[in-house]
Tab-separated table of C-alpha atoms and ligand atoms in Angstrom:
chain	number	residue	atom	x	y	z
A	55	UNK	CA	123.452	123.064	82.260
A	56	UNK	CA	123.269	120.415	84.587
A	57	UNK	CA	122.813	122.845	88.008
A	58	UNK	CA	119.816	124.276	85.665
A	59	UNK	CA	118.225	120.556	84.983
A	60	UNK	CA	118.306	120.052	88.428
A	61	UNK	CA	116.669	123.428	89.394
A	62	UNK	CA	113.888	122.818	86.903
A	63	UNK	CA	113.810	119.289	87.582
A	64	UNK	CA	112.908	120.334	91.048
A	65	UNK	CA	109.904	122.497	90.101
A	66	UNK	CA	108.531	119.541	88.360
A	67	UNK	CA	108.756	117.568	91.179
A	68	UNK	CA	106.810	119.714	93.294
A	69	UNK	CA	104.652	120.129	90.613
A	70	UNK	CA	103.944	116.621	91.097
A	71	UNK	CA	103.426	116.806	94.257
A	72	UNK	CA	100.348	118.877	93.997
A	73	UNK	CA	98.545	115.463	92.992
A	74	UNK	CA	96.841	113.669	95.631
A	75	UNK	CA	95.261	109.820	96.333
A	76	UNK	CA	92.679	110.736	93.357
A	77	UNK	CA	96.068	109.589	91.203
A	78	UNK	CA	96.523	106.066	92.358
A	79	UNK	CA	97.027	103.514	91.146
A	80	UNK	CA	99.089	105.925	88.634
A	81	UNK	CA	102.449	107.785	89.330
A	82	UNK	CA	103.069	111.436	90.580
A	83	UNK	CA	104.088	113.273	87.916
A	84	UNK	CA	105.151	116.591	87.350
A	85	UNK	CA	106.138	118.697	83.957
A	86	UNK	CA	107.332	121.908	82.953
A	87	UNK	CA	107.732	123.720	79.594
A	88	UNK	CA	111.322	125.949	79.722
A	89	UNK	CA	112.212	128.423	76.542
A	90	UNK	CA	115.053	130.845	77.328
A	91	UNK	CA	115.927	129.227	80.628
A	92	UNK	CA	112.118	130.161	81.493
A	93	UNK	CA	109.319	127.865	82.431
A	94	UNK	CA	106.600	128.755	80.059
A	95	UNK	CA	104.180	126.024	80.955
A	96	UNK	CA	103.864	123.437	83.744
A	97	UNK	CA	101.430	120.896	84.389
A	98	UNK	CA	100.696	117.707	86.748
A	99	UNK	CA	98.882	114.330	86.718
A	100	UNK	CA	95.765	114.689	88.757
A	101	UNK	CA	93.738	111.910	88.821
A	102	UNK	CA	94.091	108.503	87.422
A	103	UNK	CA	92.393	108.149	84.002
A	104	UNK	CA	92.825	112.077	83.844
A	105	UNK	CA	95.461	114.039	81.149
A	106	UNK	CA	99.078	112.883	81.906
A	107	UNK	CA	101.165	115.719	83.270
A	108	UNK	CA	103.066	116.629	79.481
A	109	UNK	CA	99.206	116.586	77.802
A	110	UNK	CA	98.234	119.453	80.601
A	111	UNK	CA	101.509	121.352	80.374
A	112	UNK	CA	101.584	121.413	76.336
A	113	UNK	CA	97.651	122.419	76.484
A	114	UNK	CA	98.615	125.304	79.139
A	115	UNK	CA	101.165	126.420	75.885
A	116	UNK	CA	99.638	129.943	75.674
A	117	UNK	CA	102.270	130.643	72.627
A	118	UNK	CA	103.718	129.242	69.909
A	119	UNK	CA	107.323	128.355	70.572
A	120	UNK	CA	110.002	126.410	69.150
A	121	UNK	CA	113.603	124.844	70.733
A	122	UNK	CA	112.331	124.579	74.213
A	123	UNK	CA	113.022	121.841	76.743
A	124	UNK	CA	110.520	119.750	78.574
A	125	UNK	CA	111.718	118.410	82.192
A	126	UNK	CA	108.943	115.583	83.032
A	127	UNK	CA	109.367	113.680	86.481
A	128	UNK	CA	109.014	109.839	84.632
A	129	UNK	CA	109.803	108.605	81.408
A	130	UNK	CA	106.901	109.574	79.238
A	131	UNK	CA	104.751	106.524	78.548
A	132	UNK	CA	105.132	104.494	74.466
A	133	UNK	CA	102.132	103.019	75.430
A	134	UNK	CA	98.179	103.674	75.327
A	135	UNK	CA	96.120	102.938	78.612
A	136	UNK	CA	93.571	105.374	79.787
A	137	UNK	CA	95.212	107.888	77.504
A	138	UNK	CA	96.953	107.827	74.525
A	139	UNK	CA	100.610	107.484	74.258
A	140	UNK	CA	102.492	111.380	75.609
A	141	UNK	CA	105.628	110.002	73.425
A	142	UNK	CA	102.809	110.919	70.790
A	143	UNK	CA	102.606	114.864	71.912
A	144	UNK	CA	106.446	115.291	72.074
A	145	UNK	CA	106.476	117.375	69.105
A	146	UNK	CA	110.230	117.631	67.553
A	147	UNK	CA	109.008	121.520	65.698
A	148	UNK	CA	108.342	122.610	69.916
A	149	UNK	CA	110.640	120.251	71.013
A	150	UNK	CA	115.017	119.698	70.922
A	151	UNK	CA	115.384	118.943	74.150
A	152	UNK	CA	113.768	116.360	76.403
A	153	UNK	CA	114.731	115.838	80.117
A	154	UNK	CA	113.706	113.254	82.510
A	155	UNK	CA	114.029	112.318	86.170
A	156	UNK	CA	112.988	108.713	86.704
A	157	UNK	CA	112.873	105.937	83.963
A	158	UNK	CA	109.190	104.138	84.071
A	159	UNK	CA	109.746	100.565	85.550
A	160	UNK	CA	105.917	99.234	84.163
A	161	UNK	CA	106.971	96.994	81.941
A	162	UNK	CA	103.844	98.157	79.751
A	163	UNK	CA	104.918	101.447	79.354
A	164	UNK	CA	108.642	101.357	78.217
A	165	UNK	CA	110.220	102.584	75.626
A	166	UNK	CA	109.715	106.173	75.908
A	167	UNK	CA	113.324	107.493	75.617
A	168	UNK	CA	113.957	105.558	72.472
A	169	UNK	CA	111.018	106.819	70.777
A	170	UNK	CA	111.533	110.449	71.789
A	171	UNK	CA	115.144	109.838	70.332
A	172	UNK	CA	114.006	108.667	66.984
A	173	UNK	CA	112.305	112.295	66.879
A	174	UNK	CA	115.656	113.389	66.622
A	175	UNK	CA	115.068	114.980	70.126
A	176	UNK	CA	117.642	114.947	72.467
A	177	UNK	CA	117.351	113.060	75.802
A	178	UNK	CA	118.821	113.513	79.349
A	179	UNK	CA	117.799	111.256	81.572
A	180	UNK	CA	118.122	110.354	85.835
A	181	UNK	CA	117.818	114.174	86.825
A	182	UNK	CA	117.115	114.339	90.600
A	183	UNK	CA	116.753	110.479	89.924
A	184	UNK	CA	116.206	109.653	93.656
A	185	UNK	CA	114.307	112.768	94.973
A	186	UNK	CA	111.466	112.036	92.484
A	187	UNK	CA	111.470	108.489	93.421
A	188	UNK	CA	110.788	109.633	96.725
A	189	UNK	CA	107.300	110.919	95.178
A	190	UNK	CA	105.739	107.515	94.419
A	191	UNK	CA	106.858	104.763	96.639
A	192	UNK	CA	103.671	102.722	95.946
A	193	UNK	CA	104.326	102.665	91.937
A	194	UNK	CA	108.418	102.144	92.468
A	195	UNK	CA	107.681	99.221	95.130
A	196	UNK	CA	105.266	97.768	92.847
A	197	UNK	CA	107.358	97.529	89.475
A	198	UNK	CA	110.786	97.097	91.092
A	199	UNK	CA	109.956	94.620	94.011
A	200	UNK	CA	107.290	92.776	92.407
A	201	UNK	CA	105.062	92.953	95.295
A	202	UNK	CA	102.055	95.477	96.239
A	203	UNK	CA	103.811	98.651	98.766
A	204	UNK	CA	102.442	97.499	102.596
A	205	UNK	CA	101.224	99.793	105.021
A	206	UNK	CA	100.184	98.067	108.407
A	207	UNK	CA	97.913	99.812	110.632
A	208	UNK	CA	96.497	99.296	114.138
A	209	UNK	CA	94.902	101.080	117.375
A	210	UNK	CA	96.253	100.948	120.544
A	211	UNK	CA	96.121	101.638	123.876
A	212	UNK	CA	98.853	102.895	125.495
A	213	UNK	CA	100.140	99.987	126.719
A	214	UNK	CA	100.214	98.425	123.389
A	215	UNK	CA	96.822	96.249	123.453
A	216	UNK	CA	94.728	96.101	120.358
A	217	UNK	CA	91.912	94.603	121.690
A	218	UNK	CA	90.182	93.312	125.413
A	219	UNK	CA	91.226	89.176	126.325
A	220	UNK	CA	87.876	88.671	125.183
A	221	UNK	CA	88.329	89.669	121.457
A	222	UNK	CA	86.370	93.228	121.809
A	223	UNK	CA	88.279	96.295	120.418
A	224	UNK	CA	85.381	98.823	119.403
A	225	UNK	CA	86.782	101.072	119.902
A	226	UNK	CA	89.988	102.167	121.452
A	227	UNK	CA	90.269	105.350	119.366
A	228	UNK	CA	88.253	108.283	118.737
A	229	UNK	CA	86.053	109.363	115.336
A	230	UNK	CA	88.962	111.529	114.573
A	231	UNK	CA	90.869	108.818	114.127
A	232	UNK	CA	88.946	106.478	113.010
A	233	UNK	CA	87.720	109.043	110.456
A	234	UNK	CA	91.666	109.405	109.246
A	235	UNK	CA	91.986	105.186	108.761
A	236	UNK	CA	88.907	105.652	106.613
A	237	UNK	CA	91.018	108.169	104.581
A	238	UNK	CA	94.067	106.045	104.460
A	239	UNK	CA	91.679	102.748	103.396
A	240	UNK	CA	90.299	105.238	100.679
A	241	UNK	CA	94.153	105.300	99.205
A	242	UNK	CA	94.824	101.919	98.971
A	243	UNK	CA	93.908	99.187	96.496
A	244	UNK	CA	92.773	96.400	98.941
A	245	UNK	CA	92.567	95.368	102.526
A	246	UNK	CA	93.631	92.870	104.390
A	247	UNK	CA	92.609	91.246	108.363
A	248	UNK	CA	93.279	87.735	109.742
A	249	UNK	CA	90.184	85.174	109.922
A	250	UNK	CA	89.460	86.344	113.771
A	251	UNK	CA	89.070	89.872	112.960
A	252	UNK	CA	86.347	89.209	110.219
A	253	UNK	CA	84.736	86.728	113.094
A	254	UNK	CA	85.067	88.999	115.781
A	255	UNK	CA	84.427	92.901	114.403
A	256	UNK	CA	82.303	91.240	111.506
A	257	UNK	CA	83.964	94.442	109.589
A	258	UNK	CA	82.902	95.868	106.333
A	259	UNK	CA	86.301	96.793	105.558
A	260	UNK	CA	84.717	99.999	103.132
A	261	UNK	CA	85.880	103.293	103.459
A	262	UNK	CA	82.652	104.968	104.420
A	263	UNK	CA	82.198	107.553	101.833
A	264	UNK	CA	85.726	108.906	102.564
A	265	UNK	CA	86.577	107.402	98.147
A	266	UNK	CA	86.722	104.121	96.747
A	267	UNK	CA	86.383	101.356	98.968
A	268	UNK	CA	90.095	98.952	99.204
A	269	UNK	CA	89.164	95.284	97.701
A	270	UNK	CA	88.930	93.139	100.880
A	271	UNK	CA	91.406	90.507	101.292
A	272	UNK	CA	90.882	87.549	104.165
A	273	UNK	CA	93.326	85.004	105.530
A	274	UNK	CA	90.904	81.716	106.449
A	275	UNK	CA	93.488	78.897	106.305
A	276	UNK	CA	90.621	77.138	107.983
A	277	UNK	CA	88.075	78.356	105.757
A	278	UNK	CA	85.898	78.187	108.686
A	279	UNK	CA	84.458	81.569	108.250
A	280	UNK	CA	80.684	81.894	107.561
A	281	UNK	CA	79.389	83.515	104.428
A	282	UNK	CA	77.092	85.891	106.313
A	283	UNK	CA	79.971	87.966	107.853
A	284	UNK	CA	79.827	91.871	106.074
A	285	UNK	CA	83.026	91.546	104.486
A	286	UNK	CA	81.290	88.898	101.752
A	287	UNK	CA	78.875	90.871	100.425
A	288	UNK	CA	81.921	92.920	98.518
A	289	UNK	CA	83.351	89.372	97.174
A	290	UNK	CA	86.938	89.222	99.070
A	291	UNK	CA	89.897	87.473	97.899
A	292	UNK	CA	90.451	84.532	100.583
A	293	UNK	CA	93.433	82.834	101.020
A	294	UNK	CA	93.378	79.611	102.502
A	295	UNK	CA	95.146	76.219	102.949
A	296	UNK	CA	94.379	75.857	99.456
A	297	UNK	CA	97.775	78.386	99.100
A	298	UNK	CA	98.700	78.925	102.420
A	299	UNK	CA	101.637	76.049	103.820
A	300	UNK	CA	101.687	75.728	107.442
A	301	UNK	CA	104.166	78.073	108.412
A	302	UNK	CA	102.684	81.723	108.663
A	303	UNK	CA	105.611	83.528	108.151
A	304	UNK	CA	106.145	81.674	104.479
A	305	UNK	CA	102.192	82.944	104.210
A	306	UNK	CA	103.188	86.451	103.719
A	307	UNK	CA	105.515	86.103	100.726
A	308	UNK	CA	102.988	83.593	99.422
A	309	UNK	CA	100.183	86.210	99.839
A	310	UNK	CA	102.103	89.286	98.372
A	311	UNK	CA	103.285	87.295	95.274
A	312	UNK	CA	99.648	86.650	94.599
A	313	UNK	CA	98.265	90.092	94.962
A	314	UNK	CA	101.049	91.159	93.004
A	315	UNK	CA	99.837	88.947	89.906
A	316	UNK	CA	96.062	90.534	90.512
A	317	UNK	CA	97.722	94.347	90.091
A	318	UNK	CA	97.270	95.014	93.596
A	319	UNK	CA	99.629	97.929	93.884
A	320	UNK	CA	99.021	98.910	97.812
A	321	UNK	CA	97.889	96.876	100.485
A	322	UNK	CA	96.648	97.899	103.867
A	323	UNK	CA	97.094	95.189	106.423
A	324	UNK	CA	94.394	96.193	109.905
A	325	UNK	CA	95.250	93.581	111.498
A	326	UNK	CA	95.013	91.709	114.181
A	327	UNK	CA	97.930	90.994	116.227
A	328	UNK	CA	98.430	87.410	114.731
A	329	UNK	CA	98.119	88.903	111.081
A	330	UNK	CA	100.452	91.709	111.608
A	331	UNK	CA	102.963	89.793	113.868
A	332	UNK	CA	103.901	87.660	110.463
A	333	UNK	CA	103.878	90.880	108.489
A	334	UNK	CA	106.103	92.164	111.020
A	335	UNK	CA	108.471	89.638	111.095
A	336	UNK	CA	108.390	88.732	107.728
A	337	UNK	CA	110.118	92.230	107.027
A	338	UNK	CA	107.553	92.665	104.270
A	339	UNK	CA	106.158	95.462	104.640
A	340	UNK	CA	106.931	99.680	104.253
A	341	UNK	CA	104.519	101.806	106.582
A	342	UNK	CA	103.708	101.139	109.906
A	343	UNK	CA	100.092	103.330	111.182
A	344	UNK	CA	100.176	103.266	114.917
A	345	UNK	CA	97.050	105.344	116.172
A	346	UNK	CA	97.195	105.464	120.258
A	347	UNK	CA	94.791	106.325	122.792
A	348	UNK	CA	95.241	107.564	126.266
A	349	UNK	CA	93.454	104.373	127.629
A	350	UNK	CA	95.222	100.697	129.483
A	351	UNK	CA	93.933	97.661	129.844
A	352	UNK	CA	96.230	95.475	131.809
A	353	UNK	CA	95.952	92.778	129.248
A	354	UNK	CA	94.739	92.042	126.092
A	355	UNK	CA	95.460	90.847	122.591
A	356	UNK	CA	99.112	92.297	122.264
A	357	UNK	CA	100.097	93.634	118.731
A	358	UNK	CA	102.991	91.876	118.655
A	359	UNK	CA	102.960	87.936	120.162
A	360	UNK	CA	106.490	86.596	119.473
A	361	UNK	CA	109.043	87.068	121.315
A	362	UNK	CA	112.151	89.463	120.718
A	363	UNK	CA	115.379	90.665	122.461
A	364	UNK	CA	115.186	94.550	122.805
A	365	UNK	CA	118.658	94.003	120.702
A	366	UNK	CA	116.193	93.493	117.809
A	367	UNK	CA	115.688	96.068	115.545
A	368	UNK	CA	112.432	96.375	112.525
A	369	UNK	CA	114.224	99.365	110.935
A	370	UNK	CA	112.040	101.649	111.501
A	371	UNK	CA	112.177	105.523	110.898
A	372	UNK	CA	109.347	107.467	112.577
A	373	UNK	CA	108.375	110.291	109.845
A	374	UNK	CA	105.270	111.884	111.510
A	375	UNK	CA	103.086	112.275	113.978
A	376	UNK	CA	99.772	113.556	114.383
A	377	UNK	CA	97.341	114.409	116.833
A	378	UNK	CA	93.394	113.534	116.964
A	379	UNK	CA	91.876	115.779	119.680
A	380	UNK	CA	93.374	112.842	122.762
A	381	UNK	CA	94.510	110.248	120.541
A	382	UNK	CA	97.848	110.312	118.754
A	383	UNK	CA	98.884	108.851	115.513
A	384	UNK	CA	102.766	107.559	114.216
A	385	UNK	CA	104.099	106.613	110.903
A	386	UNK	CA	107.028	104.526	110.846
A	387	UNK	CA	108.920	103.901	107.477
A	388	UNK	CA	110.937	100.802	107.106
A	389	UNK	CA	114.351	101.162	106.335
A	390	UNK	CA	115.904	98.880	103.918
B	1393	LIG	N1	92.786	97.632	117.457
B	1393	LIG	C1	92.996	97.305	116.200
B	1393	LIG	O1	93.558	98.057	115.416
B	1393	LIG	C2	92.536	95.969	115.703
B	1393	LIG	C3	92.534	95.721	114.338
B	1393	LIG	C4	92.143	94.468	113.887
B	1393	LIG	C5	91.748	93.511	114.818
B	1393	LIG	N2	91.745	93.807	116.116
B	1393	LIG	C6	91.349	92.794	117.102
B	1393	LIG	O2	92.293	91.746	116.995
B	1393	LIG	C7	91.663	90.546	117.418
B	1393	LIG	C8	92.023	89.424	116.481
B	1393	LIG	O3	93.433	89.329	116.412
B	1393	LIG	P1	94.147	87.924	116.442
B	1393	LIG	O4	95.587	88.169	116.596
B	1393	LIG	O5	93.477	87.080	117.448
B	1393	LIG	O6	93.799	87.265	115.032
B	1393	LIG	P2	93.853	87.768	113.519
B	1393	LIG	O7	95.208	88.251	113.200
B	1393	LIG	O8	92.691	88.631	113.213
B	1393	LIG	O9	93.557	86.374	112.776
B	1393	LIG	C9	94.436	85.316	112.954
B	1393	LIG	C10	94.062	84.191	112.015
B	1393	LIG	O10	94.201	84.638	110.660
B	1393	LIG	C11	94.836	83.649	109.886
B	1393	LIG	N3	96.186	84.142	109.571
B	1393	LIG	C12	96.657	85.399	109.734
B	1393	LIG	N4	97.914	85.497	109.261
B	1393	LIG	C13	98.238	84.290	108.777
B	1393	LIG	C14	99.398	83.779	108.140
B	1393	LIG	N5	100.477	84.542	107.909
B	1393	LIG	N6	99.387	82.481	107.773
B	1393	LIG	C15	98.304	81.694	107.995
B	1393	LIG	N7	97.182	82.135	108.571
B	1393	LIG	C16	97.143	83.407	108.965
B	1393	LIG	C17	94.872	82.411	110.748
B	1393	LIG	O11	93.638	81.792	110.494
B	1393	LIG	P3	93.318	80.250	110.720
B	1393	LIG	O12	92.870	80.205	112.130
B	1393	LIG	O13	92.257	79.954	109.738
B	1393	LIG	O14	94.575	79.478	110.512
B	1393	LIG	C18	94.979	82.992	112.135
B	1393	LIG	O15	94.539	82.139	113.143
B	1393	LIG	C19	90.194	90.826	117.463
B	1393	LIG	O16	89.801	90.909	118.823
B	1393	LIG	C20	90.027	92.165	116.825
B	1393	LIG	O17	88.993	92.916	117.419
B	1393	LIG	C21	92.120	95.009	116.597
């Protein structure tokens, strides 16, 4: 039995896998439908506000069965949000069996197991536990850190320069790449840049027409920044001394904890080197974007300007790479 709940826990998994950014801010999940040791129905979440991934796999029932097992990837939700409860659809006359891989840390949407139980259904739970985990690092770092999952992204040169001495940094990379950042700003819930990036690129921070543009999010201790910049006609968050204390490095806690409180589940921090330093340093943070171009500049604004010992390690494990016609991109996943 349990070799078998792990085999068809795995199918679910890759069922939810199938889903793509159209689900966020909502899970991954998979589900399948096994009678007989036979999956009979499967189905995934596609697209938040869209069915959950039990609704599509008990509408895909082409028959009428009775005694079979459903292996879902998360706890089903006890709660209504876009969609009404699935505890609601877990029929006990289909139903005897219920297995599930991760328990659902929103503490909105508990309670799932308990109410499937007092259908007299029975429940196994932590399946593949960690492998489906795996699927949804942006929902898990939400619930279970308290603070939104970070992905920091820059362009470089090849000597590691984000920008010229004189501020100017359009652009070191190609449309191909910049094309792909417009993708990844498309996936994330907000945005974030340091008050000389808004002053300097005067950025609109959208991800043009690639999905739904990221909230923008400014750090202006000084609040010297002029309301005419682009990024104010899409009403940023701004944190300033109002919040901020004087040490930067305290900033970033300070900054996550908020966002955190406003449901900001992902965060994509562009920069600049200042900004991501502290981010950097802070150790809060869980992707790291590096797109490179075969350019050098000599000097420049550095993405990185404190000092370290080559002794010091960010944890970092490098988990892709990907080319743009010249330029080259890395992802880096921190390693806690
Ligand atoms: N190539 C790329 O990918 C890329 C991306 C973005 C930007 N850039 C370039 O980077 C340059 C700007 O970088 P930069 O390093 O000079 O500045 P920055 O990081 O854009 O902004 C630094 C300012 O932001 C505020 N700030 C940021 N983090 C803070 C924290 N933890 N606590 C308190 N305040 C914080 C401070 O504002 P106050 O002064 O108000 O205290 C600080 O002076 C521009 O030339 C831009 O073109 C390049």
């Amino acid at each position: 039995m349990k070799n078998k709940d792990k085999y068809f826990m795995k199918l679910a998994i890759k069922e939810a896998k199938k889903a793509n950014n159209e689900v966020f801010p909502n899970p991954k999940v998979g589900c399948l439908i096994v009678k007989d040791e036979k999956v009979i129905s499967r189905g995934f979440h596609r697209r938040y506000g869209g069915r959950h991934a039990e609704q599509v796999a008990i509408d895909n029932l082409s028959q009428e069965i009775t005694n079979a097992t459903m292996y879902v990837t998360l706890e089903p939700c006890a709660h209504k949000g876009k969609t009404s409860p699935c505890i609601d659809l877990i029929d006990p006359s289909i139903f005897n069996r219920v297995v599930i891989s991760s328990l659902d840390p929103n503490p909105s949407a508990v309670g799932g197991i308990k109410a499937i139980l007092n259908k007299k259904i029975s429940v196994t739970k932590n399946v593949c536990n960690i492998k489906s985990k795996k699927i949804n690092p942006r929902f898990f770092t939400y619930h279970e850190k308290k603070r939104p999952y970070v992905i920091m992204k820059a362009a470089l040169t090849l000597d590691g320069f984000i920008a010229e001495s004189n501020g100017i940094s359009k652009w070191i990379t190609n449309e191909n790449s910049r094309r792909s950042v417009h993708e990844l700003r498309s996936s994330c819930d907000a945005i974030l840049i340091g008050n000389k990036t808004a002053l300097i690129d005067n950025p609109s921070l959208d991800s043009h027409g690639k999905g739904k543009d990221p909230i923008p999010i400014i750090i202006d201790r000084s609040k010297s920044l002029k309301k005419k910049l682009k990024i104010f006609k899409r009403t940023p968050i701004v944190f300033s001394g109002d919040i901020l204390k004087s040490k930067p490095l305290n900033n970033v806690k300070i900054i996550l904890d908020e966002l955190y409180e406003r449901n900001i589940q992902s965060v994509l921090v562009e920069g600049g080197g200042f900004t991501i330093t502290h981010f950097l340093n802070s150790g809060f943070f869980d992707e790291l974007h590096l797109y490179y171009a075969p350019k050098f500049l000599g000097s420049g604004i550095s993405i990185f300007n404190t000092i370290r010992s080559i002794k010091d390690s960010s944890n970092l494990i490098l988990k892709k790479v990907d080319k743009f016609k010249n330029d080259f991109r890395v992802i880096y996943k921190r390693k806690y």
